[in-house]
Tab-separated table of C-alpha atoms and ligand atoms in Angstrom:
chain	number	residue	atom	x	y	z
A	1	MET	CA	-1.793	-23.665	-6.308
A	2	ALA	CA	-0.225	-24.537	-3.147
A	3	GLU	CA	-1.983	-28.258	-2.308
A	4	THR	CA	-0.932	-31.245	0.147
A	5	THR	CA	0.465	-34.306	-2.126
A	6	ASP	CA	0.387	-37.672	-1.256
A	7	ASN	CA	3.961	-37.430	0.262
A	8	ALA	CA	2.886	-34.446	1.825
A	9	LYS	CA	5.400	-32.979	4.147
A	10	THR	CA	4.106	-32.632	7.694
A	11	VAL	CA	5.353	-31.169	11.136
A	12	THR	CA	4.699	-32.820	14.351
A	13	ILE	CA	4.465	-30.841	17.633
A	14	THR	CA	4.702	-32.213	21.126
A	15	VAL	CA	2.774	-31.122	23.610
A	16	ASP	CA	5.010	-31.445	26.402
A	17	ALA	CA	2.437	-31.045	29.262
A	18	THR	CA	0.478	-34.211	27.865
A	19	GLY	CA	3.238	-35.910	25.585
A	20	GLU	CA	0.739	-35.867	22.821
A	21	LYS	CA	2.052	-35.586	19.211
A	22	VAL	CA	0.015	-33.407	16.757
A	23	THR	CA	0.795	-33.806	13.266
A	24	LEU	CA	-0.081	-31.085	10.887
A	25	PRO	CA	0.387	-30.751	7.298
A	26	VAL	CA	3.144	-28.350	5.116
A	27	LEU	CA	1.948	-26.512	2.179
A	28	GLU	CA	4.418	-25.614	-0.517
A	29	GLY	CA	3.819	-23.049	-2.691
A	30	THR	CA	5.889	-21.972	-6.179
A	31	ILE	CA	8.715	-20.140	-4.428
A	32	GLY	CA	9.498	-18.763	-0.731
A	33	PRO	CA	8.783	-20.550	2.437
A	34	ASP	CA	6.487	-23.323	3.309
A	35	VAL	CA	3.659	-22.737	5.612
A	36	VAL	CA	2.330	-25.294	8.462
A	37	ASP	CA	-1.362	-25.446	8.275
A	38	ILE	CA	-2.232	-24.952	11.869
A	39	ARG	CA	-6.300	-24.624	10.690
A	40	LYS	CA	-6.922	-28.116	13.162
A	41	PHE	CA	-4.216	-26.994	15.943
A	42	TYR	CA	-6.854	-25.570	18.084
A	43	GLY	CA	-9.008	-28.797	17.701
A	44	GLN	CA	-6.247	-31.182	18.305
A	45	THR	CA	-4.530	-29.261	21.290
A	46	ASP	CA	-7.333	-27.193	22.563
A	47	MET	CA	-4.539	-24.194	22.253
A	48	PHE	CA	-4.400	-21.084	19.978
A	49	THR	CA	-1.709	-20.045	18.239
A	50	PHE	CA	-0.023	-16.653	18.893
A	51	ASP	CA	1.359	-14.048	16.175
A	52	PRO	CA	0.664	-10.473	17.037
A	53	GLY	CA	1.492	-8.092	13.914
A	54	TYR	CA	1.534	-11.663	12.144
A	55	GLY	CA	5.108	-11.539	11.527
A	56	ALA	CA	5.288	-15.565	10.845
A	57	THR	CA	1.804	-16.068	9.868
A	58	GLY	CA	0.290	-16.605	6.179
A	59	SER	CA	-3.592	-15.217	5.840
A	60	CYS	CA	-4.187	-16.697	2.472
A	61	LEU	CA	-2.950	-18.197	-0.761
A	62	SER	CA	-1.911	-15.602	-3.246
A	63	GLY	CA	-0.269	-15.331	-6.749
A	64	LEU	CA	-0.116	-11.783	-7.231
A	65	THR	CA	3.024	-10.440	-5.497
A	66	TYR	CA	6.126	-12.392	-4.132
A	67	ILE	CA	8.909	-10.814	-1.977
A	68	ASP	CA	11.962	-12.161	-0.875
A	69	GLY	CA	13.274	-9.504	1.923
A	70	ASP	CA	16.611	-11.178	2.481
A	71	GLN	CA	17.219	-10.766	-1.417
A	72	GLY	CA	15.589	-7.534	-2.099
A	73	VAL	CA	13.455	-9.302	-4.670
A	74	LEU	CA	9.911	-8.065	-5.381
A	75	LEU	CA	7.891	-10.097	-8.375
A	76	HIS	CA	4.570	-9.368	-9.628
A	77	ARG	CA	3.020	-12.557	-11.236
A	78	GLY	CA	6.428	-13.400	-11.607
A	79	TYR	CA	7.912	-10.435	-13.323
A	80	PRO	CA	10.702	-8.481	-11.402
A	81	ILE	CA	9.528	-4.732	-10.263
A	82	GLU	CA	12.715	-3.439	-11.579
A	83	GLU	CA	11.458	-4.945	-15.203
A	84	LEU	CA	8.172	-3.874	-14.989
A	85	ALA	CA	8.980	-0.295	-13.416
A	86	ASN	CA	11.413	0.225	-16.433
A	87	LYS	CA	9.542	-1.559	-19.602
A	88	ALA	CA	6.057	-1.508	-18.952
A	89	ASP	CA	3.174	1.097	-18.176
A	90	PHE	CA	0.983	1.170	-15.012
A	91	LEU	CA	-2.013	0.015	-16.799
A	92	GLU	CA	-0.091	-3.009	-18.197
A	93	VAL	CA	0.964	-4.015	-14.718
A	94	ALA	CA	-2.899	-3.438	-13.373
A	95	TYR	CA	-4.026	-5.983	-16.131
A	96	LEU	CA	-1.138	-8.357	-15.255
A	97	LEU	CA	-2.250	-8.156	-11.414
A	98	LEU	CA	-5.772	-8.563	-12.485
A	99	GLU	CA	-5.682	-11.196	-14.948
A	100	GLY	CA	-2.499	-12.792	-14.442
A	101	GLU	CA	-0.773	-12.226	-17.539
A	102	LEU	CA	1.180	-9.556	-19.533
A	103	PRO	CA	-1.865	-8.404	-22.009
A	104	ASP	CA	-1.213	-8.657	-25.761
A	105	ALA	CA	-1.388	-5.422	-27.995
A	106	ASP	CA	-5.441	-5.888	-28.513
A	107	GLN	CA	-5.698	-6.732	-24.701
A	108	LYS	CA	-3.919	-3.489	-23.613
A	109	ALA	CA	-5.800	-1.440	-26.156
A	110	GLN	CA	-9.284	-2.700	-24.591
A	111	PHE	CA	-8.080	-2.273	-21.154
A	112	ASP	CA	-6.750	1.367	-21.312
A	113	GLU	CA	-10.217	1.939	-23.310
A	114	ALA	CA	-12.178	0.176	-20.546
A	115	ILE	CA	-10.451	2.233	-17.583
A	116	THR	CA	-10.430	5.544	-19.748
A	117	LEU	CA	-14.254	5.535	-20.338
A	118	HIS	CA	-14.863	5.005	-16.604
A	119	THR	CA	-13.065	8.088	-15.332
A	120	MET	CA	-15.644	10.437	-14.856
A	121	VAL	CA	-17.461	10.172	-11.495
A	122	HIS	CA	-21.166	10.974	-10.741
A	123	ASP	CA	-21.492	14.747	-10.526
A	124	GLN	CA	-23.227	14.452	-7.299
A	125	LEU	CA	-20.363	13.073	-5.678
A	126	SER	CA	-18.584	16.346	-6.127
A	127	ASN	CA	-20.938	17.842	-3.532
A	128	PHE	CA	-19.242	15.749	-0.996
A	129	TYR	CA	-16.069	17.702	-1.018
A	130	ARG	CA	-18.198	20.850	-0.458
A	131	GLY	CA	-18.850	19.574	3.147
A	132	PHE	CA	-15.376	19.393	4.241
A	133	ARG	CA	-13.007	22.543	5.253
A	134	ARG	CA	-10.608	23.461	2.721
A	135	ASP	CA	-7.841	22.343	5.201
A	136	ALA	CA	-8.981	18.835	5.436
A	137	HIS	CA	-6.253	16.456	4.938
A	138	PRO	CA	-6.815	14.989	1.492
A	139	MET	CA	-6.627	11.555	2.987
A	140	ALA	CA	-9.578	12.382	5.230
A	141	ILE	CA	-11.448	13.264	2.210
A	142	MET	CA	-10.580	10.194	-0.066
A	143	CYS	CA	-11.824	7.969	3.396
A	144	GLY	CA	-15.165	9.765	2.886
A	145	VAL	CA	-15.685	9.950	-1.000
A	146	VAL	CA	-14.395	6.449	-1.794
A	147	GLY	CA	-16.841	4.799	0.841
A	148	ALA	CA	-19.612	7.141	-0.655
A	149	MET	CA	-18.977	5.517	-3.985
A	150	SER	CA	-21.017	2.478	-2.862
A	151	ALA	CA	-24.249	4.947	-2.443
A	152	PHE	CA	-23.641	5.665	-6.482
A	153	TYR	CA	-22.454	2.241	-7.871
A	154	HIS	CA	-25.276	0.061	-6.968
A	155	ASP	CA	-25.258	-1.908	-10.077
A	156	SER	CA	-21.928	-3.239	-9.181
A	157	THR	CA	-22.010	-4.312	-5.503
A	158	ASP	CA	-23.177	-7.512	-5.819
A	159	ILE	CA	-19.671	-9.492	-4.746
A	160	HIS	CA	-21.094	-12.893	-5.754
A	161	ASP	CA	-21.293	-11.495	-9.788
A	162	PRO	CA	-18.021	-11.841	-11.533
A	163	VAL	CA	-19.700	-9.255	-14.075
A	164	GLN	CA	-20.220	-6.981	-11.140
A	165	ARG	CA	-16.653	-7.517	-9.888
A	166	MET	CA	-15.115	-6.453	-13.144
A	167	ILE	CA	-16.962	-3.294	-13.240
A	168	ALA	CA	-16.431	-2.138	-9.731
A	169	SER	CA	-12.842	-3.179	-9.984
A	170	ARG	CA	-12.618	-0.941	-13.328
A	171	ARG	CA	-14.697	1.846	-11.775
A	172	LEU	CA	-12.345	2.185	-8.675
A	173	ILE	CA	-9.353	2.155	-10.842
A	174	ALA	CA	-10.541	4.533	-13.274
A	175	LYS	CA	-12.283	7.159	-10.539
A	176	ILE	CA	-9.647	6.865	-7.750
A	177	PRO	CA	-7.320	9.227	-9.511
A	178	THR	CA	-10.375	11.591	-10.381
A	179	LEU	CA	-11.335	11.670	-6.922
A	180	ALA	CA	-7.794	12.351	-5.492
A	181	ALA	CA	-6.973	15.349	-8.295
A	182	MET	CA	-10.674	16.551	-6.884
A	183	ALA	CA	-9.145	16.427	-3.273
A	184	PHE	CA	-6.216	18.254	-4.028
A	185	LYS	CA	-8.142	21.095	-6.407
A	186	TYR	CA	-10.479	21.363	-3.325
A	187	SER	CA	-7.815	22.202	-1.029
A	188	LEU	CA	-6.263	24.558	-3.142
A	189	GLY	CA	-9.678	26.409	-4.077
A	190	GLN	CA	-9.641	25.933	-7.345
A	191	PRO	CA	-12.271	24.463	-9.425
A	192	PHE	CA	-12.134	20.554	-10.443
A	193	ASN	CA	-10.991	19.332	-13.765
A	194	TYR	CA	-12.785	17.029	-15.943
A	195	PRO	CA	-10.631	13.790	-17.194
A	196	ARG	CA	-9.535	13.863	-20.803
A	197	ASN	CA	-9.876	10.571	-22.784
A	198	ASN	CA	-6.809	11.544	-25.070
A	199	LEU	CA	-4.474	11.078	-22.183
A	200	SER	CA	-2.765	8.393	-20.360
A	201	TYR	CA	-3.556	7.441	-16.968
A	202	ALA	CA	-0.547	9.134	-15.505
A	203	GLU	CA	-0.965	12.402	-17.935
A	204	ASN	CA	-4.775	12.424	-16.737
A	205	PHE	CA	-4.130	12.750	-13.254
A	206	LEU	CA	-1.466	15.153	-13.559
A	207	HIS	CA	-3.917	17.231	-15.843
A	208	MET	CA	-6.472	16.963	-13.376
A	209	CYS	CA	-4.240	18.049	-10.733
A	210	PHE	CA	-2.307	21.175	-12.385
A	211	ALA	CA	-4.483	22.374	-14.973
A	212	VAL	CA	-6.400	25.378	-14.500
A	213	PRO	CA	-9.171	26.731	-16.503
A	214	ALA	CA	-7.381	30.286	-17.179
A	215	ALA	CA	-4.403	28.729	-18.953
A	216	ASP	CA	-3.600	25.671	-21.703
A	217	TYR	CA	-1.575	22.838	-19.402
A	218	GLU	CA	0.890	20.757	-21.407
A	219	VAL	CA	1.542	17.730	-19.292
A	220	ASP	CA	5.670	17.291	-19.235
A	221	PRO	CA	6.481	14.045	-20.682
A	222	ILE	CA	9.314	13.544	-18.013
A	223	VAL	CA	6.898	13.951	-15.171
A	224	ALA	CA	4.536	11.718	-16.767
A	225	LYS	CA	6.678	9.082	-17.142
A	226	ALA	CA	8.137	9.277	-13.466
A	227	MET	CA	4.605	9.492	-12.386
A	228	ASP	CA	3.407	6.342	-14.294
A	229	LYS	CA	6.446	4.409	-12.938
A	230	ILE	CA	5.782	5.671	-8.987
A	231	PHE	CA	2.238	4.406	-9.661
A	232	ILE	CA	3.950	0.846	-10.716
A	233	LEU	CA	6.270	0.920	-7.734
A	234	HIS	CA	3.295	1.137	-5.212
A	235	ALA	CA	0.758	-1.061	-6.974
A	236	ASP	CA	0.968	-4.240	-4.842
A	237	HIS	CA	2.860	-5.543	-1.957
A	238	GLU	CA	1.805	-8.927	-0.662
A	239	GLN	CA	-0.249	-8.602	2.625
A	240	ASN	CA	0.713	-5.388	4.282
A	241	ALA	CA	-1.345	-3.630	6.679
A	242	SER	CA	-3.834	-2.174	4.220
A	243	THR	CA	-4.115	-4.979	1.707
A	244	SER	CA	-4.867	-7.123	4.744
A	245	THR	CA	-7.396	-4.549	5.762
A	246	VAL	CA	-9.364	-4.620	2.718
A	247	ARG	CA	-9.291	-8.696	2.557
A	248	LEU	CA	-10.678	-8.692	6.402
A	249	ALA	CA	-13.231	-6.020	5.412
A	250	GLY	CA	-14.112	-8.259	2.114
A	251	SER	CA	-14.463	-11.369	3.792
A	252	SER	CA	-17.391	-10.125	5.774
A	253	GLY	CA	-19.059	-9.608	2.086
A	254	ALA	CA	-18.921	-5.587	2.333
A	255	ASN	CA	-19.104	-3.999	-0.850
A	256	PRO	CA	-15.904	-3.225	-2.735
A	257	PHE	CA	-15.965	0.180	-2.580
A	258	ALA	CA	-16.231	0.313	1.502
A	259	CYS	CA	-13.401	-2.572	1.182
A	260	ILE	CA	-11.247	0.004	-0.743
A	261	ALA	CA	-12.147	3.177	1.648
A	262	ALA	CA	-11.079	0.675	4.706
A	263	GLY	CA	-7.649	0.372	2.832
A	264	ILE	CA	-7.067	4.044	2.337
A	265	ALA	CA	-8.000	4.311	6.249
A	266	SER	CA	-5.274	2.023	7.145
A	267	LEU	CA	-2.761	3.222	4.597
A	268	TRP	CA	-3.301	6.760	6.087
A	269	GLY	CA	-1.166	5.477	9.069
A	270	PRO	CA	2.408	6.784	9.278
A	271	ALA	CA	4.023	3.445	9.911
A	272	HIS	CA	2.911	2.542	6.540
A	273	GLY	CA	1.697	4.589	3.336
A	274	GLY	CA	1.839	7.719	5.512
A	275	ALA	CA	5.588	7.525	5.867
A	276	ASN	CA	6.359	9.377	2.540
A	277	GLU	CA	4.268	12.265	4.140
A	278	ALA	CA	6.661	11.786	7.611
A	279	VAL	CA	9.786	11.438	5.578
A	280	LEU	CA	9.407	15.106	4.078
A	281	ASN	CA	8.528	16.554	7.272
A	282	MET	CA	11.307	14.647	9.097
A	283	LEU	CA	13.821	16.049	6.372
A	284	ASN	CA	12.462	19.512	7.213
A	285	GLU	CA	12.874	19.188	11.041
A	286	ILE	CA	16.093	18.133	10.528
A	287	GLY	CA	16.920	20.643	8.406
A	288	HIS	CA	20.815	20.567	7.733
A	289	LYS	CA	23.294	17.609	7.957
A	290	ASP	CA	25.073	18.898	10.858
A	291	ASN	CA	22.066	17.763	12.675
A	292	ILE	CA	21.836	14.335	11.074
A	293	ALA	CA	23.905	12.304	14.080
A	294	GLU	CA	21.722	13.646	16.748
A	295	TYR	CA	18.644	12.295	14.891
A	296	VAL	CA	20.148	9.083	14.177
A	297	GLU	CA	21.212	9.156	17.598
A	298	ARG	CA	17.636	9.524	18.891
A	299	ALA	CA	16.333	6.869	16.036
A	300	ARG	CA	18.486	4.470	17.860
A	301	ASP	CA	17.523	5.308	21.515
A	302	ARG	CA	14.956	2.681	22.448
A	303	ASP	CA	13.465	5.349	25.148
A	304	ASP	CA	13.372	7.603	22.070
A	305	PRO	CA	9.761	7.086	20.263
A	306	PHE	CA	11.516	8.845	17.132
A	307	ARG	CA	12.293	6.639	14.378
A	308	LEU	CA	13.928	7.297	10.855
A	309	PHE	CA	10.701	7.343	8.292
A	310	GLY	CA	11.429	5.765	5.338
A	311	PHE	CA	13.904	3.176	6.776
A	312	GLY	CA	12.913	-0.188	7.694
A	313	HIS	CA	10.546	-2.611	6.926
A	314	ARG	CA	8.375	-5.635	8.252
A	315	VAL	CA	9.758	-8.162	5.228
A	316	TYR	CA	12.942	-6.437	3.713
A	317	LYS	CA	16.009	-6.678	5.345
A	318	ASN	CA	17.904	-5.637	2.489
A	319	PHE	CA	17.136	-2.627	0.189
A	320	ASP	CA	13.624	-2.312	-0.890
A	321	PRO	CA	14.092	-2.816	-4.930
A	322	ARG	CA	11.400	-0.215	-5.195
A	323	ALA	CA	13.542	2.471	-3.568
A	324	LYS	CA	16.315	1.776	-5.601
A	325	VAL	CA	14.462	2.521	-8.688
A	326	LEU	CA	13.137	5.691	-7.107
A	327	ARG	CA	16.487	6.501	-6.044
A	328	GLU	CA	17.443	6.741	-9.824
A	329	THR	CA	14.130	8.383	-10.767
A	330	CYS	CA	14.751	10.942	-8.112
A	331	HIS	CA	17.880	12.092	-9.605
A	332	ASP	CA	16.413	11.989	-13.186
A	333	VAL	CA	13.358	13.967	-12.345
A	334	LEU	CA	14.960	16.721	-10.373
A	335	ASN	CA	18.024	16.955	-13.146
A	336	ALA	CA	14.940	17.367	-15.656
A	337	LEU	CA	13.261	19.713	-14.015
A	338	GLY	CA	16.120	21.945	-13.088
A	339	VAL	CA	15.247	21.073	-9.512
A	340	GLU	CA	17.894	21.789	-6.807
A	341	ASP	CA	16.228	20.652	-3.857
A	342	PRO	CA	18.572	20.658	-0.405
A	343	LEU	CA	16.167	18.062	0.756
A	344	LEU	CA	17.624	15.602	-1.848
A	345	GLU	CA	20.835	16.274	-0.911
A	346	LEU	CA	20.143	16.125	2.881
A	347	ALA	CA	18.513	12.710	2.286
A	348	MET	CA	21.497	11.567	0.203
A	349	GLU	CA	23.720	12.207	3.486
A	350	LEU	CA	21.040	10.782	5.943
A	351	GLU	CA	21.345	7.700	3.755
A	352	ASP	CA	24.733	7.211	3.642
A	353	MET	CA	25.242	7.949	7.399
A	354	ALA	CA	22.312	5.593	8.307
A	355	LEU	CA	23.584	2.715	5.944
A	356	LYS	CA	27.301	3.037	8.022
A	357	ASP	CA	25.807	3.093	11.587
A	358	GLN	CA	26.211	-0.034	13.390
A	359	TYR	CA	22.459	0.085	14.755
A	360	PHE	CA	20.917	0.281	11.361
A	361	ILE	CA	23.287	-2.338	9.960
A	362	ASP	CA	22.643	-4.893	13.187
A	363	LYS	CA	18.704	-4.055	12.701
A	364	LYS	CA	18.786	-4.317	8.712
A	365	LEU	CA	17.342	-1.391	8.132
A	366	TYR	CA	17.643	-0.105	4.651
A	367	PRO	CA	15.667	2.992	2.800
A	368	ASN	CA	12.249	1.759	2.026
A	369	VAL	CA	9.530	2.935	-0.646
A	370	ASP	CA	8.950	5.915	1.007
A	371	PHE	CA	12.225	7.198	1.374
A	372	TYR	CA	12.611	8.690	-1.879
A	373	SER	CA	8.953	8.976	-3.079
A	374	GLY	CA	8.496	12.039	-1.295
A	375	ILE	CA	11.352	14.005	-2.715
A	376	ILE	CA	10.089	13.503	-6.102
A	377	LEU	CA	6.680	14.368	-5.488
A	378	LYS	CA	7.623	17.268	-3.844
A	379	ALA	CA	9.520	18.258	-7.184
A	380	MET	CA	6.513	17.521	-8.999
A	381	GLY	CA	4.824	20.300	-7.114
A	382	PHE	CA	2.229	18.226	-4.810
A	383	PRO	CA	2.372	19.332	-1.170
A	384	THR	CA	3.299	16.261	1.785
A	385	SER	CA	-0.485	16.353	2.384
A	386	MET	CA	-1.050	14.460	-1.228
A	387	PHE	CA	1.588	12.167	-1.038
A	388	THR	CA	-0.019	9.151	0.748
A	389	VAL	CA	-2.993	9.938	-1.710
A	390	LEU	CA	-0.943	9.075	-4.600
A	391	PHE	CA	-0.043	6.002	-2.805
A	392	ALA	CA	-3.206	5.082	-2.520
A	393	VAL	CA	-3.996	5.803	-6.261
A	394	ALA	CA	-1.414	3.477	-7.252
A	395	ARG	CA	-2.169	0.861	-4.433
A	396	THR	CA	-5.963	0.872	-5.567
A	397	VAL	CA	-5.073	-1.792	-8.262
A	398	GLY	CA	-3.086	-3.946	-6.032
A	399	TRP	CA	-6.244	-3.833	-3.450
A	400	VAL	CA	-8.847	-4.791	-6.155
A	401	ALA	CA	-6.651	-7.603	-7.518
A	402	GLN	CA	-6.173	-9.157	-4.064
A	403	TRP	CA	-9.910	-8.595	-3.221
A	404	ASN	CA	-10.812	-10.288	-6.457
A	405	GLU	CA	-8.449	-12.985	-5.464
A	406	MET	CA	-10.086	-13.268	-2.300
A	407	ILE	CA	-13.451	-13.762	-3.300
A	408	THR	CA	-12.624	-16.075	-5.997
A	409	ASP	CA	-10.610	-18.192	-3.181
A	410	PRO	CA	-12.663	-21.366	-2.460
A	411	MET	CA	-10.816	-21.470	0.835
A	412	HIS	CA	-11.868	-17.734	1.908
A	413	ARG	CA	-14.226	-17.204	5.191
A	414	ILE	CA	-14.784	-14.482	7.462
A	415	GLY	CA	-11.522	-13.420	9.025
A	416	ARG	CA	-11.865	-13.632	12.681
A	417	PRO	CA	-8.687	-13.971	14.654
A	418	ARG	CA	-8.754	-15.181	18.213
A	419	GLN	CA	-7.002	-13.786	21.180
A	420	LEU	CA	-5.054	-14.492	24.644
A	421	TYR	CA	-7.853	-13.232	27.475
A	422	THR	CA	-5.588	-11.566	30.070
A	423	GLY	CA	-8.605	-9.500	31.752
A	424	PRO	CA	-10.323	-10.207	34.860
A	425	ALA	CA	-11.679	-13.942	35.868
A	426	GLU	CA	-15.419	-14.146	36.234
A	427	ARG	CA	-16.975	-11.912	39.106
A	428	PRO	CA	-20.266	-10.984	40.398
A	429	TYR	CA	-21.614	-7.357	39.758
A	430	VAL	CA	-21.215	-4.911	42.757
A	431	GLU	CA	-23.995	-2.290	43.144
A	432	ILE	CA	-22.539	1.198	42.968
A	433	GLY	CA	-23.043	1.840	46.795
A	434	ASN	CA	-20.885	-0.859	47.421
A	435	ARG	CA	-17.708	0.131	45.176
B	1	SDX	C1	5.344	1.085	3.943
B	1	SDX	O1	4.375	-4.390	4.849
B	1	SDX	C2	4.508	-3.351	3.662
B	1	SDX	O2	4.785	-3.837	2.786
B	1	SDX	C3	4.330	-1.714	3.709
B	1	SDX	C4	4.867	-1.170	2.406
B	1	SDX	C5	3.837	-1.606	1.157
B	1	SDX	O3	4.090	-1.356	0.048
B	1	SDX	O4	2.523	-1.810	1.741
B	1	SDX	O5	6.236	-1.773	1.762
B	1	SDX	C6	4.685	0.406	2.466
B	1	SDX	O6	4.734	0.880	4.819
B	1	SDX	C7	7.127	0.796	3.999
B	1	SDX	C8	7.306	1.057	5.486
B	1	SDX	C9	7.181	2.873	5.780
B	1	SDX	N1	7.182	2.916	7.047
B	1	SDX	C10	8.416	3.834	7.634
B	1	SDX	O7	9.496	3.928	7.001
B	1	SDX	C11	7.942	3.982	9.243
B	1	SDX	C12	9.279	3.832	9.818
B	1	SDX	N2	9.532	2.318	9.941
B	1	SDX	C13	9.449	1.428	11.124
B	1	SDX	O8	8.275	2.387	11.570
B	1	SDX	C14	9.353	0.190	10.831
B	1	SDX	O9	10.558	-0.358	10.237
B	1	SDX	C15	8.253	-0.666	10.278
B	1	SDX	C16	6.817	-0.248	10.776
B	1	SDX	C17	8.010	0.027	8.522
B	1	SDX	C18	8.560	-1.879	10.364
B	1	SDX	O10	8.298	-2.220	11.723
B	1	SDX	P1	8.274	-3.426	12.420
B	1	SDX	O11	8.522	-4.823	11.486
B	1	SDX	O12	7.345	-4.009	13.382
B	1	SDX	O13	9.831	-3.887	12.884
B	1	SDX	P2	10.190	-3.154	14.536
B	1	SDX	O14	9.360	-2.368	14.543
B	1	SDX	O15	10.029	-4.556	15.358
B	1	SDX	O16	11.436	-2.839	14.092
B	1	SDX	C19	12.598	-4.116	14.481
B	1	SDX	C20	13.747	-3.296	15.353
B	1	SDX	C21	13.152	-2.281	16.552
B	1	SDX	O17	13.926	-2.546	17.458
B	1	SDX	P3	13.909	-3.316	18.824
B	1	SDX	O18	12.608	-3.251	19.184
B	1	SDX	O19	14.271	-4.847	18.219
B	1	SDX	O20	15.041	-3.065	19.589
B	1	SDX	O21	14.312	-1.944	14.508
B	1	SDX	C22	13.915	-0.645	15.101
B	1	SDX	C23	12.923	-1.013	16.411
B	1	SDX	O22	13.059	-0.209	17.065
B	1	SDX	N3	13.813	-0.037	13.831
B	1	SDX	C24	13.732	1.289	13.637
B	1	SDX	C25	13.024	1.855	12.683
B	1	SDX	N4	12.636	0.610	12.171
B	1	SDX	C26	12.154	-0.406	13.068
B	1	SDX	N5	14.744	2.060	14.336
B	1	SDX	C27	14.954	3.494	14.205
B	1	SDX	N6	14.310	3.952	12.706
B	1	SDX	C28	13.571	3.189	11.830
B	1	SDX	N7	12.866	3.561	11.011
């Protein structure tokens, strides 16, 4: 845990207007940049700090995930994402994020069973779906039904009870795939499938999404393995927008189901988790490799709001290591399924052209996790409207782990940023007849 030591590092800031010097402690983590602890800055200078977008501001101490954006490194509790994606399964990574260590065989078996036995949802929850139009976006449905979980699982909403926190955490991880599959089935006008305890997490999700009562359904092991790997790659990612949303909601004492619903709402944005859906829509709009140059030109043009979805990242100024794994998975899945998707060829051409474009080189814009995920998900049979839902299924593990870490952090307090006020100075009310 970060701490200030006797020979603690400090920074001293001179307030030029007064010549006053302010000395602030520097906190050191395990790896990565140190942080300046500015909690006493306002009290000593009567000034706030300013960092819209929080590009240079740490909001918390965390031991879950570490990203080195320049080196393209992503670690979960110290383990590289490439190793976890290729050697672990999703529930093993979920256990690692929640508990801090990889499970041994008994711990893994117990955790798998605990999640499996919580995959069914209260039957009344299915009534919520019938209130939506069939063409409702599945993310809109997820915002609603996940928030509604707090109306059904009252016995696990006391955030100060570690047992209730554990039950709520496992219920969320176990039930989110069921709710997501129900949203997909509802959009298709097909009946819901119940979870099956003899299937793995990824197999169960695919079965609930693609099985129909009229026929037997065998989960393709290649697709199940790819689904599990995609879940691992999307599990957690430091203090991204949706995770920060979950933490901020949780800092007020809101129940875990409401916090995760808030995270789902934030993830939906096309600049964040909604990018995988936006990538497919963009590739369809580009249509042919002969049009790529025009779109790259538009992406370069600061007066044109168009951006190349699937490129760029607040932290990665090198290849997103998840994109590298997904790029390989993409080829494996399409080859295994015998899918010839012209969009993949188009994506490869676009990647190739963008990585050679000086603007993208100068701005250090590389493909991110969303660039390839949509192509794989499309090959698996998911419509673009389900892509961000799948991201939310995976990221629920990270949100829940980050929420638990925050609740148990003795430093945590309600999040309440300040501002620089730029509105009018105080002025007297004017009667309407005199305006
Ligand atoms: C995710 O935070 C996370 O960890 C998120 C995530 C996770 O796992 O939780 O990794 C998941 O959200 C991945 C990102 C998916 N989003 C997209 O693919 C949408 C397209 N990307 C951009 O919207 C953008 O790159 C962001 C939002 C991802 C990052 O934006 P920043 O950090 O605010 O960077 P910026 O917008 O300031 O960009 C820096 C410069 C700008 O040019 P200047 O104003 O300096 O001239 O790069 C340009 C931008 O115009 N730029 C792009 C671009 N992304 C940034 N130009 C063209 N195409 C792009 N995609």
